[in-house]
Tab-separated table of C-alpha atoms and ligand atoms in Angstrom:
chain	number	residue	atom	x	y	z
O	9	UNK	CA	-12.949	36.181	51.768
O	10	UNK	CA	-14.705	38.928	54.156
O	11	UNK	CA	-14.905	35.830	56.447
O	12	UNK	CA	-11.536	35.015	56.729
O	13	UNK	CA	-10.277	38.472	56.839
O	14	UNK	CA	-11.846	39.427	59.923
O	15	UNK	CA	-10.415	36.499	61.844
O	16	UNK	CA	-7.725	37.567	60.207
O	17	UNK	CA	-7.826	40.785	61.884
O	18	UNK	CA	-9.028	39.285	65.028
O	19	UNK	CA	-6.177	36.950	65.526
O	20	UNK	CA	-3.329	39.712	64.531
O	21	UNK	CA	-4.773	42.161	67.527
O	22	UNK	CA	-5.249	39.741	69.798
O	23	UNK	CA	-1.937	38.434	69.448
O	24	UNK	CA	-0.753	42.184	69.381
O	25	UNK	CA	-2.037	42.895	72.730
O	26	UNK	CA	-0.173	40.030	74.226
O	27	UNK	CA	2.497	41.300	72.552
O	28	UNK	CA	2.072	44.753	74.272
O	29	UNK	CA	1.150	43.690	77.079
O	30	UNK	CA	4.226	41.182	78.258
O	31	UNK	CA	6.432	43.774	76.579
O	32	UNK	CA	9.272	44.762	78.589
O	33	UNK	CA	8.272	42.286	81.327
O	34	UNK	CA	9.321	38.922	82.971
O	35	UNK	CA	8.806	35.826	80.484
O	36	UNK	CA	10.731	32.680	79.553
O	37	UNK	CA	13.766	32.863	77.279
O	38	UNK	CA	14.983	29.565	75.240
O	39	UNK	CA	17.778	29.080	72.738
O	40	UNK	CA	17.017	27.444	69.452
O	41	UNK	CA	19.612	26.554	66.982
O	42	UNK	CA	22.129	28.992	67.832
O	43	UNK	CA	22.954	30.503	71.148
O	44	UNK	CA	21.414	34.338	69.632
O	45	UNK	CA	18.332	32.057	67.771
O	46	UNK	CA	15.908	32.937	70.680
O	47	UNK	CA	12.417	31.929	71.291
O	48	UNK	CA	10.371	33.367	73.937
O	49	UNK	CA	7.156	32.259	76.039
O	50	UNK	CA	5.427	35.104	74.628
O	51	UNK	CA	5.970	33.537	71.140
O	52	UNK	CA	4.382	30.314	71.884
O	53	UNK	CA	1.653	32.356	73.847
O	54	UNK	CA	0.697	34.845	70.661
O	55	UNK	CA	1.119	31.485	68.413
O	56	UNK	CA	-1.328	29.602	70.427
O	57	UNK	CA	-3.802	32.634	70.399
O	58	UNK	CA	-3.372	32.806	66.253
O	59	UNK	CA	-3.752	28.739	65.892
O	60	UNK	CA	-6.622	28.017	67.831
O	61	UNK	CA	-8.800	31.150	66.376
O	62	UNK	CA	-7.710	29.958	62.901
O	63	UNK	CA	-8.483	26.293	63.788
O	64	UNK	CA	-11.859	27.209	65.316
O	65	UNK	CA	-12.927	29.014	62.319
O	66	UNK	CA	-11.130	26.897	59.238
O	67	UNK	CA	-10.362	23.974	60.653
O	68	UNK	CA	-9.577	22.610	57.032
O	69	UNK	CA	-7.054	25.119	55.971
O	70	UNK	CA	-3.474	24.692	56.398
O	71	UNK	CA	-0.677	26.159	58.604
O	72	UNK	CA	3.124	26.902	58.478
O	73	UNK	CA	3.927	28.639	61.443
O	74	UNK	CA	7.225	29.433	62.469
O	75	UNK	CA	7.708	28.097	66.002
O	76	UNK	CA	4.818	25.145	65.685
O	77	UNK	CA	5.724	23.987	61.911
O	78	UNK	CA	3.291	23.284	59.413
O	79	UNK	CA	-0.117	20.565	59.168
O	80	UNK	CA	-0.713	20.049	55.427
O	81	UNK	CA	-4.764	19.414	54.640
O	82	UNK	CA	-6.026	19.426	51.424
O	83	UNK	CA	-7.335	23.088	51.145
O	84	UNK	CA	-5.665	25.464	48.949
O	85	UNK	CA	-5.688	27.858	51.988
O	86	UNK	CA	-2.545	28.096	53.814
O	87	UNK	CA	-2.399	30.733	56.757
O	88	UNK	CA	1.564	31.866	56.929
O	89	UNK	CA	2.418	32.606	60.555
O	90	UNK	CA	5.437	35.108	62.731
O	91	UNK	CA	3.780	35.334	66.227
O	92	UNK	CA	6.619	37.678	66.807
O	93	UNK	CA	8.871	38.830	63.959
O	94	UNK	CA	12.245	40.424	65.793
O	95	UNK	CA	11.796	38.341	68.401
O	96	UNK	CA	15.663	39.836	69.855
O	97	UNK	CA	14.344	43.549	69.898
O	98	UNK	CA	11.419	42.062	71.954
O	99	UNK	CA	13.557	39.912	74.172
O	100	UNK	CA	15.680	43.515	74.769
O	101	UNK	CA	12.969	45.256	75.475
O	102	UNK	CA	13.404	46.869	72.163
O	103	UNK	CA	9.671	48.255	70.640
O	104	UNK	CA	10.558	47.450	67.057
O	105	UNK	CA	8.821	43.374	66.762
O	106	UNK	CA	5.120	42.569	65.463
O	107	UNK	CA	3.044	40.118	64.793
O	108	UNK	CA	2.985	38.908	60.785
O	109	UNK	CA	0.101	36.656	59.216
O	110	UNK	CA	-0.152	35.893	55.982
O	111	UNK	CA	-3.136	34.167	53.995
O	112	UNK	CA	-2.191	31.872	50.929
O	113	UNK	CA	-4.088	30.493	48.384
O	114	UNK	CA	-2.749	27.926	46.143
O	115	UNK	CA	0.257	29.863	45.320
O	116	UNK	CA	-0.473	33.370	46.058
O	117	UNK	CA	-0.442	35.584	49.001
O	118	UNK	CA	-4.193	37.095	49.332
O	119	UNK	CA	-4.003	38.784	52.696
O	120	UNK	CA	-1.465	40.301	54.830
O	121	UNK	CA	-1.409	41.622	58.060
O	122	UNK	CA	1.478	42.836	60.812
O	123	UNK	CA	0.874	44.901	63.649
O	124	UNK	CA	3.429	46.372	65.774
O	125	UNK	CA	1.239	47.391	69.084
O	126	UNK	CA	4.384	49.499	70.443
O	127	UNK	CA	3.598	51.858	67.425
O	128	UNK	CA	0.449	51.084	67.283
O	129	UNK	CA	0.760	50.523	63.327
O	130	UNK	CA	-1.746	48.256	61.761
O	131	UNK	CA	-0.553	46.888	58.121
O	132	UNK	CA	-2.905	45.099	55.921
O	133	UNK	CA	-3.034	44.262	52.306
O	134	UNK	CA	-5.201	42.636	50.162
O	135	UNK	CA	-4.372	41.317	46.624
O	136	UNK	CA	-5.581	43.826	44.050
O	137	UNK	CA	-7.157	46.130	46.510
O	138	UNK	CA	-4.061	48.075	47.631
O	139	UNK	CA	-2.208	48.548	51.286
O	140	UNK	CA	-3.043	50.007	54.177
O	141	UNK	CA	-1.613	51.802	57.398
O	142	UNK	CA	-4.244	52.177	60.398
O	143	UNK	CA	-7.069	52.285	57.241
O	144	UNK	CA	-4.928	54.771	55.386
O	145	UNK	CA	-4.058	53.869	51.833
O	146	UNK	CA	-0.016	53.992	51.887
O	147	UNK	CA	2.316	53.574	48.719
O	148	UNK	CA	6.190	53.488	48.367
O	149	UNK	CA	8.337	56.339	47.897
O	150	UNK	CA	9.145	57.826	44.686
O	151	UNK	CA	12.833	58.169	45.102
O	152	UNK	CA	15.061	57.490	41.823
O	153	UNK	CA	18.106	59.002	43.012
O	154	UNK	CA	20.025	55.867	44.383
O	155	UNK	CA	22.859	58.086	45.619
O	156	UNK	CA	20.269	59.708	47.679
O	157	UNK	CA	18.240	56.458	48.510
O	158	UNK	CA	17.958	55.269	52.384
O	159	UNK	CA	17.923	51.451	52.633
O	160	UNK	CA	17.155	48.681	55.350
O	161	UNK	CA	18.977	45.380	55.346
O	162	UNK	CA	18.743	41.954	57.796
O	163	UNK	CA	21.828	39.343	58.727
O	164	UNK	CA	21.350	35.874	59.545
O	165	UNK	CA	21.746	33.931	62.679
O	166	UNK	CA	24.113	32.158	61.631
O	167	UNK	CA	26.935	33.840	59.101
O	168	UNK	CA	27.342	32.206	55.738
O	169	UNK	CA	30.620	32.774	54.020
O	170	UNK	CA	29.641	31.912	50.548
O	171	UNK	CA	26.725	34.549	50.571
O	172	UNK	CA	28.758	37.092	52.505
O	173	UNK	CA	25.784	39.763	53.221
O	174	UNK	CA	28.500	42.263	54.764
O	175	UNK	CA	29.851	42.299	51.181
O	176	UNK	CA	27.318	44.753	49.360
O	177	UNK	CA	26.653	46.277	53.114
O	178	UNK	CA	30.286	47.412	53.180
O	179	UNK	CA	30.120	48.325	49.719
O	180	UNK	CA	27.023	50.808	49.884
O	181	UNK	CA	27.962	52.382	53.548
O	182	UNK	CA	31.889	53.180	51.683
O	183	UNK	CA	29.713	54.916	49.012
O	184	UNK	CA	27.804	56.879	52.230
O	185	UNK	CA	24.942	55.603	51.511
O	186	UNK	CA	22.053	55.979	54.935
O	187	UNK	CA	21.717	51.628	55.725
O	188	UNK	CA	19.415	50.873	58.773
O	189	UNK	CA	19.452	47.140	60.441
O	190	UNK	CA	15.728	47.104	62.664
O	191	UNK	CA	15.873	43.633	63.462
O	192	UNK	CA	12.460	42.415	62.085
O	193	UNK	CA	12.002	41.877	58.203
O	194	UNK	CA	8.239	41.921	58.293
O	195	UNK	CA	8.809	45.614	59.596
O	196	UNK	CA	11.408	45.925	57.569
O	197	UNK	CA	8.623	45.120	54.378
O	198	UNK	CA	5.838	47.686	55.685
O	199	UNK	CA	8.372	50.456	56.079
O	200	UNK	CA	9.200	50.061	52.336
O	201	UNK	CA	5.644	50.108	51.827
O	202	UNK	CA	4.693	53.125	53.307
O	203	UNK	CA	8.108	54.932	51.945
O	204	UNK	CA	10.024	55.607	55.130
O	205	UNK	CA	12.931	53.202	53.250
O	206	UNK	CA	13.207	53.209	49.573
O	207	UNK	CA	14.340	49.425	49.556
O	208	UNK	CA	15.497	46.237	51.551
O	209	UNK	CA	17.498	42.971	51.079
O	210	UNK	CA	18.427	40.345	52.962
O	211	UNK	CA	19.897	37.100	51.967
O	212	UNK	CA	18.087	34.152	54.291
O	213	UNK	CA	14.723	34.438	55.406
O	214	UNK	CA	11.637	32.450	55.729
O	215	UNK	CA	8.325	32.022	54.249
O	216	UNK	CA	7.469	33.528	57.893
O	217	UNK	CA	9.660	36.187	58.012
O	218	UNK	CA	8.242	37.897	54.592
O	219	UNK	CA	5.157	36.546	53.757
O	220	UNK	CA	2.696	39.064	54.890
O	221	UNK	CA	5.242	41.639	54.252
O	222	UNK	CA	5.744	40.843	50.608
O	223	UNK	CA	2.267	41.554	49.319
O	224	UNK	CA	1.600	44.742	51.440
O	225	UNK	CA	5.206	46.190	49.372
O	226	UNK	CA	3.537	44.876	46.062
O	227	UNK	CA	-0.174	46.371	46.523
O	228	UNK	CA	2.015	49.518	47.601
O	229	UNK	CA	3.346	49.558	44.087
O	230	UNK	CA	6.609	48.345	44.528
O	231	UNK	CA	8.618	45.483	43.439
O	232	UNK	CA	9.459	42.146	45.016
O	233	UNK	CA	12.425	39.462	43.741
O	234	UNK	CA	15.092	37.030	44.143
O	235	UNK	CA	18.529	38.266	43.359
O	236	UNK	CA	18.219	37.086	39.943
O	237	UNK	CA	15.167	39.846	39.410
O	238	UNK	CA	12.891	36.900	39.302
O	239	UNK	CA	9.411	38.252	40.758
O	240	UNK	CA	9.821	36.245	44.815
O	241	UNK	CA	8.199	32.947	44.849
O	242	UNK	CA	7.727	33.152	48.849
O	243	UNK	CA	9.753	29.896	49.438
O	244	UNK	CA	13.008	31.813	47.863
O	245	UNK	CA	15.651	32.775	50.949
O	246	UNK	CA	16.708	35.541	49.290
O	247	UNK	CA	14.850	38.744	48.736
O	248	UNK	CA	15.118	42.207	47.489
O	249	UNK	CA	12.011	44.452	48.176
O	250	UNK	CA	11.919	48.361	46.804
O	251	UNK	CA	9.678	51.314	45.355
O	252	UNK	CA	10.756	49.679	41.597
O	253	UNK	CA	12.574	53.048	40.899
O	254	UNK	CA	16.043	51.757	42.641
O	255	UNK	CA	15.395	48.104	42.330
O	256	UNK	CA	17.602	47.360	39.015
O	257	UNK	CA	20.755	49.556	40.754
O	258	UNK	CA	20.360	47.329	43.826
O	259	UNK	CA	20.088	44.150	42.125
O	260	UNK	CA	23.195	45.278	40.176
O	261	UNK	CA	25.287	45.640	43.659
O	262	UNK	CA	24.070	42.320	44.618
O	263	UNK	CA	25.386	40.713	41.613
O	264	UNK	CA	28.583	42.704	40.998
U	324	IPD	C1	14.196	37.474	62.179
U	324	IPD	C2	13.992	38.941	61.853
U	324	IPD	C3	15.298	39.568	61.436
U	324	IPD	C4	15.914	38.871	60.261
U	324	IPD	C5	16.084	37.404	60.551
U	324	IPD	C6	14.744	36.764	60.975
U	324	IPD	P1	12.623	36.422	64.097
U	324	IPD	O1	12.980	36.859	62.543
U	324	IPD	O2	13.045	39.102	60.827
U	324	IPD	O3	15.114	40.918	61.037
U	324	IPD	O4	17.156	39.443	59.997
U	324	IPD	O5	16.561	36.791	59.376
U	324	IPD	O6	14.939	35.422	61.283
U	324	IPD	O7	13.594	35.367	64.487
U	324	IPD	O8	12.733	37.639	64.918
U	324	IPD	O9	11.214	35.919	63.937
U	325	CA	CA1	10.768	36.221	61.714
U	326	CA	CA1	9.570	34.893	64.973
């Protein structure tokens, strides 16, 4: 495992650095499947970066990567890949984006990493052996007041009526409740994990999108599900991350 977490390591910086250093620059802007879906040259140039290193050094382990798809080889090693996760902030010129890797074996996450050069903030995890900012051990808040409690939440591209996200977004913000919208779920994950929010939802995401994310909030000690309060099983759209203390009075406004 030491092996594959320094390329690991490797591949998340030097994809960061691109990141950093086309930020706020001239690059290539494409549409996907709707007109606000956007992909950027600098995402195809960080995904290259992250493929080739992986390829070089594990050239049997699988891929899923968000803008290049997924090879399937027999290894139980499956490297998760966002070359940039809020790709619109970066497109703006907006410093809240990263890069998010995840490692997968058979069905678990082992490693994850997502580094948002702007900030300079370096989040890794390792199953079992805790979560880390820059090398510092972080852990989620303790908040149990969830009148008190200050929340992040994502929309989709595209809006979908019959899960209606504004719904429980309307609901909290009538009760005055502090809701942020960053723009980037794997951020959205590490800032739960280090307890600047005390929880986040959203209702369609990707493997991509929360992979890495997901184990750096549970080796932070807090809680990761479905809707239903099913622990997340990674393929799920749906996900509610928090610091466990709020999670059951969030999971009740989802379903009320
Ligand atoms: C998006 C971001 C955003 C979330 C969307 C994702 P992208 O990923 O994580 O916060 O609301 O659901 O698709 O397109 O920037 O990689
Ligand atoms: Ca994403
Ligand atoms: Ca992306």
């Amino acid at each position: 495992m030491e092996n594959i977490k320094k390329v690991l390591l490797e591949a998340t910086h030097e994809a960061g650095a691109i990141l950093l250093e086309r930020f706020q620059g001239h690059f290539e802007i494409e549409h996907k499947e709707g007109i606000n879906d956007l992909v950027t040259e600098v995402d195809t140039a960080c995904e290259s970066v992250i493929i080739n290193k992986i390829k070089h050094h594990f050239p049997d382990h699988s891929i899923l990567s968000e803008e290049d798809g997924a090879t399937a080889n027999a290894s139980p090693f499956q490297w998760i890949i966002d070359p940039i996760d809020g790709t619109v902030n970066f497109a703006h010129g907006v410093p809240l984006c990263c890069v998010s890797i995840a490692l997968k074996k058979d069905n678990e996450i082992m490693l994850g990493a997502i580094y948002n050069p702007m900030m300079d903030e370096f989040f890794f995890a390792e199953k079992g052996k805790g979560a880390y900012l820059n090398g510092d051990p972080i852990s989620v808040s303790s908040k149990a007041d969830f009148n008190t409690a200050f929340l992040v939440t994502g929309f989709p591209y595209h809006y979908d009526n019959s899960t209606d996200p504004l719904r429980v977004f309307s609901k909290l913000i009538k009760r005055g409740l502090p809701i942020r919208r960053l723009g980037s779920a794997a951020l959205d994950l590490c800032w739960v994990a280090c307890g600047r929010f005390d929880a986040f939802w959203e209702y369609f995401l990707n493997p991509w999108d929360l992979a890495a994310g997901l184990l750096l909030v549970r080796e932070a000690g807090g809680r990761v599900t479905n809707f239903k309060g099913d622990e997340h099983a990674i393929f799920e759209p749906e996900m509610l991350a928090s610091n466990d203390h709020i999670h059951a009075d969030l999971l009740n406004e989802l379903n009320s």
